[in-house]
Amino acid sequence: QERKTTEALWEIDELLTRHFPLNSRLLNSLSVEDIIDMFRFGGVVESDKLQGLAKLLKEEGSIYAANGDKDAALFRSMRALHLYLYADLHGADRELLHMTQEMDELLQDVQAYRLPAKTERLLMEYMESVGRYSKAEDSLYRLWEQGENVVIEGDKLYNRLLLKSSAELEQGTLPLEEVEQGLKAWGRITAIRKDSGT
């Protein structure tokens, strides 16, 4: 098992070196922002290359998970999710590497853990973009609970949802009645924080 794990990690490292100017050690020492900047040219992100890198990072995490190293696996899953989300929101081809399925698998892997706020923000935007409106609302509230200043973002989210058709909202598991109730509740809880000065 150890030999198979070592060989699998070596293969991932070889793929990284062959296709990207990175090896595993460097990849996992950089911040996700620095990694993204490596794929930004003239202000444009090479989103499909970025999703390719995210896939290799996800696979590396799966190898660690299979070997029982949960911390190493979680570290890579979180980073892969962030890169996938960023790539998707910057025009990556969702069909190229089955990106939606890959992200759903990662979300399943990390569901018991709190995402970094920067990743949660991307997730909220992604969920809205794919019509999973109740999931976008969930992300909004998780950001709020982390102490993030998302008052204006929340207002805008609910107001955008109010422009959707009833059918779209139903499909996104957030019916119009719940959107209207949600906007009122959001106004109440954000007013409480404003009043308390926090």
Coordinates of C-alpha atoms in Angstrom, one line a residue:
Q1 CA 0.0 0.0 0.0
E2 CA 2.8 2.4 0.9
R3 CA 4.5 1.6 -2.4
K4 CA 1.3 2.2 -4.4
T5 CA 0.8 5.5 -2.5
T6 CA 4.3 6.6 -3.3
E7 CA 4.0 5.7 -6.9
A8 CA 0.6 7.4 -7.3
L9 CA 2.0 10.6 -5.7
W10 CA 5.0 10.5 -8.0
E11 CA 2.8 10.2 -11.0
I12 CA 0.8 13.2 -9.9
D13 CA 4.0 15.1 -9.4
E14 CA 5.2 14.1 -12.9
L15 CA 2.0 15.3 -14.4
L16 CA 2.3 18.6 -12.6
T17 CA 5.8 19.1 -13.8
R18 CA 5.0 18.1 -17.4
H19 CA 1.9 20.3 -17.8
F20 CA 2.5 23.2 -15.4
P21 CA 5.5 25.1 -14.1
L22 CA 4.9 23.5 -10.8
N23 CA 5.7 20.4 -8.7
S24 CA 3.6 19.2 -5.7
R25 CA 5.8 20.8 -3.1
L26 CA 5.7 24.2 -4.7
L27 CA 2.0 23.9 -5.5
N28 CA 1.1 23.2 -1.9
S29 CA 3.4 25.9 -0.5
L30 CA 1.8 28.7 -2.6
S31 CA -1.4 30.5 -1.6
V32 CA -4.4 30.0 -3.9
E33 CA -4.1 33.6 -4.9
D34 CA -0.5 33.1 -6.0
I35 CA -1.5 30.0 -7.9
I36 CA -4.3 31.9 -9.7
D37 CA -1.9 34.7 -10.6
M38 CA 0.4 32.2 -12.3
F39 CA -2.5 31.6 -14.7
R40 CA -3.3 35.2 -15.3
F41 CA -2.0 36.9 -18.5
G42 CA -2.9 40.4 -19.5
G43 CA -5.7 40.4 -16.9
V44 CA -7.3 37.2 -18.3
V45 CA -7.3 33.9 -16.4
E46 CA -6.5 30.7 -18.3
S47 CA -9.4 29.1 -16.6
D48 CA -9.3 25.7 -18.3
K49 CA -5.6 25.2 -17.3
L50 CA -6.6 26.3 -13.8
Q51 CA -9.3 23.6 -13.7
G52 CA -6.8 21.1 -14.9
L53 CA -4.5 22.0 -12.1
A54 CA -7.4 21.8 -9.6
K55 CA -8.2 18.2 -10.9
L56 CA -4.6 17.1 -10.2
L57 CA -4.7 18.7 -6.8
K58 CA -8.0 16.9 -6.1
E59 CA -6.5 13.6 -7.2
E60 CA -3.5 14.1 -4.9
G61 CA -5.9 14.7 -2.0
S62 CA -7.8 11.5 -2.9
I63 CA -4.5 9.6 -2.6
Y64 CA -3.8 11.0 0.8
A65 CA -7.4 10.2 1.9
A66 CA -7.1 6.6 0.7
N67 CA -3.9 6.3 2.8
G68 CA -5.6 7.7 5.9
D69 CA -3.9 11.1 6.0
K70 CA -7.1 13.2 6.5
D71 CA -5.3 16.5 7.2
A72 CA -3.3 16.3 4.0
A73 CA -6.4 15.3 2.0
L74 CA -8.5 18.1 3.5
F75 CA -5.8 20.7 2.8
R76 CA -5.8 19.7 -0.9
S77 CA -9.5 19.4 -1.2
M78 CA -10.1 22.9 0.1
R79 CA -7.6 24.3 -2.3
A80 CA -8.8 22.3 -5.3
L81 CA -12.4 23.5 -4.5
H82 CA -11.3 27.2 -4.5
L83 CA -9.4 26.8 -7.8
Y84 CA -12.3 25.0 -9.4
L85 CA -14.8 27.7 -8.3
Y86 CA -12.5 30.5 -9.5
A87 CA -12.0 28.8 -12.8
D88 CA -15.7 28.2 -13.3
L89 CA -16.6 31.8 -12.5
H90 CA -14.0 32.9 -15.0
G91 CA -15.3 31.0 -18.0
A92 CA -13.9 27.5 -17.7
D93 CA -15.5 24.8 -19.8
R94 CA -17.7 22.8 -17.4
E95 CA -17.8 19.8 -19.8
L96 CA -14.1 19.6 -20.4
L97 CA -13.1 17.7 -17.2
H98 CA -16.6 17.1 -15.7
M99 CA -16.0 20.1 -13.5
T100 CA -19.5 20.3 -12.0
Q101 CA -19.3 16.7 -10.8
E102 CA -15.7 17.2 -9.5
M103 CA -16.9 20.2 -7.5
D104 CA -19.9 18.3 -6.1
E105 CA -17.5 15.6 -5.0
L106 CA -15.2 18.1 -3.3
L107 CA -18.2 19.7 -1.6
Q108 CA -19.2 16.3 -0.2
D109 CA -15.6 15.8 1.0
V110 CA -15.4 19.1 2.9
Q111 CA -19.1 19.4 4.1
A112 CA -18.2 18.8 7.7
Y113 CA -15.7 21.7 7.8
R114 CA -15.9 25.4 7.6
L115 CA -14.7 26.8 4.3
P116 CA -12.4 29.9 4.3
A117 CA -14.4 33.0 3.8
K118 CA -12.8 33.7 0.4
T119 CA -13.8 30.2 -0.8
E120 CA -17.3 30.6 0.6
R121 CA -17.8 33.8 -1.3
L122 CA -16.9 32.1 -4.5
L123 CA -19.2 29.2 -3.6
M124 CA -22.1 31.6 -3.0
E125 CA -21.6 33.2 -6.4
Y126 CA -21.2 29.8 -8.1
M127 CA -24.4 28.4 -6.5
E128 CA -26.4 31.4 -7.7
S129 CA -24.9 31.1 -11.2
V130 CA -26.0 27.5 -11.6
G131 CA -29.5 28.1 -10.1
R132 CA -29.0 26.5 -6.7
Y133 CA -30.5 29.4 -5.0
S134 CA -31.1 27.9 -1.6
K135 CA -27.4 26.8 -1.5
A136 CA -26.4 30.4 -2.3
E137 CA -28.5 31.6 0.6
D138 CA -26.8 29.0 2.8
S139 CA -23.4 30.3 1.9
L140 CA -24.5 33.9 2.6
Y141 CA -25.5 32.9 6.2
R142 CA -22.3 31.0 6.7
L143 CA -20.4 34.1 5.8
W144 CA -22.5 36.1 8.2
E145 CA -21.9 33.7 11.0
Q146 CA -18.2 34.0 10.4
G147 CA -18.4 37.7 11.0
E148 CA -18.0 38.7 7.4
N149 CA -19.5 42.0 6.3
V150 CA -22.0 40.7 3.7
V151 CA -24.9 43.0 4.4
I152 CA -24.9 44.6 1.0
E153 CA -24.1 41.3 -0.8
G154 CA -27.1 39.7 1.0
D155 CA -29.4 42.6 0.0
K156 CA -28.3 42.3 -3.6
L157 CA -28.6 38.5 -3.7
Y158 CA -32.2 38.6 -2.4
N159 CA -33.1 41.5 -4.8
R160 CA -31.7 39.5 -7.8
L161 CA -33.7 36.5 -6.7
L162 CA -36.9 38.6 -6.7
L163 CA -36.3 39.2 -10.4
K164 CA -36.4 35.4 -11.1
S165 CA -39.5 33.7 -12.3
S166 CA -41.4 31.5 -9.8
A167 CA -40.4 28.4 -11.9
E168 CA -36.7 29.3 -11.7
L169 CA -37.0 29.8 -7.9
E170 CA -38.9 26.6 -7.4
Q171 CA -36.2 24.7 -9.4
G172 CA -33.5 26.3 -7.2
T173 CA -35.4 25.1 -4.1
L174 CA -36.1 28.6 -2.9
P175 CA -39.7 29.5 -3.7
L176 CA -40.7 33.1 -4.1
E177 CA -42.4 33.1 -0.7
E178 CA -39.2 32.0 1.0
V179 CA -37.2 34.6 -0.9
E180 CA -39.6 37.3 0.3
Q181 CA -39.4 36.0 3.9
G182 CA -35.7 35.6 3.6
L183 CA -35.3 39.3 2.6
K184 CA -37.3 40.4 5.6
A185 CA -35.4 38.2 8.0
W186 CA -32.1 39.4 6.5
G187 CA -33.1 43.0 7.0
R188 CA -34.0 42.2 10.7
I189 CA -30.7 40.4 11.6
T190 CA -28.5 42.9 9.8
A191 CA -30.3 45.8 11.5
I192 CA -29.6 44.2 14.9
R193 CA -25.9 44.1 14.1
K194 CA -26.0 47.7 12.8
D195 CA -27.7 48.8 15.9
S196 CA -25.2 47.1 18.2
G197 CA -22.3 48.7 16.3
T198 CA -20.7 45.5 15.2

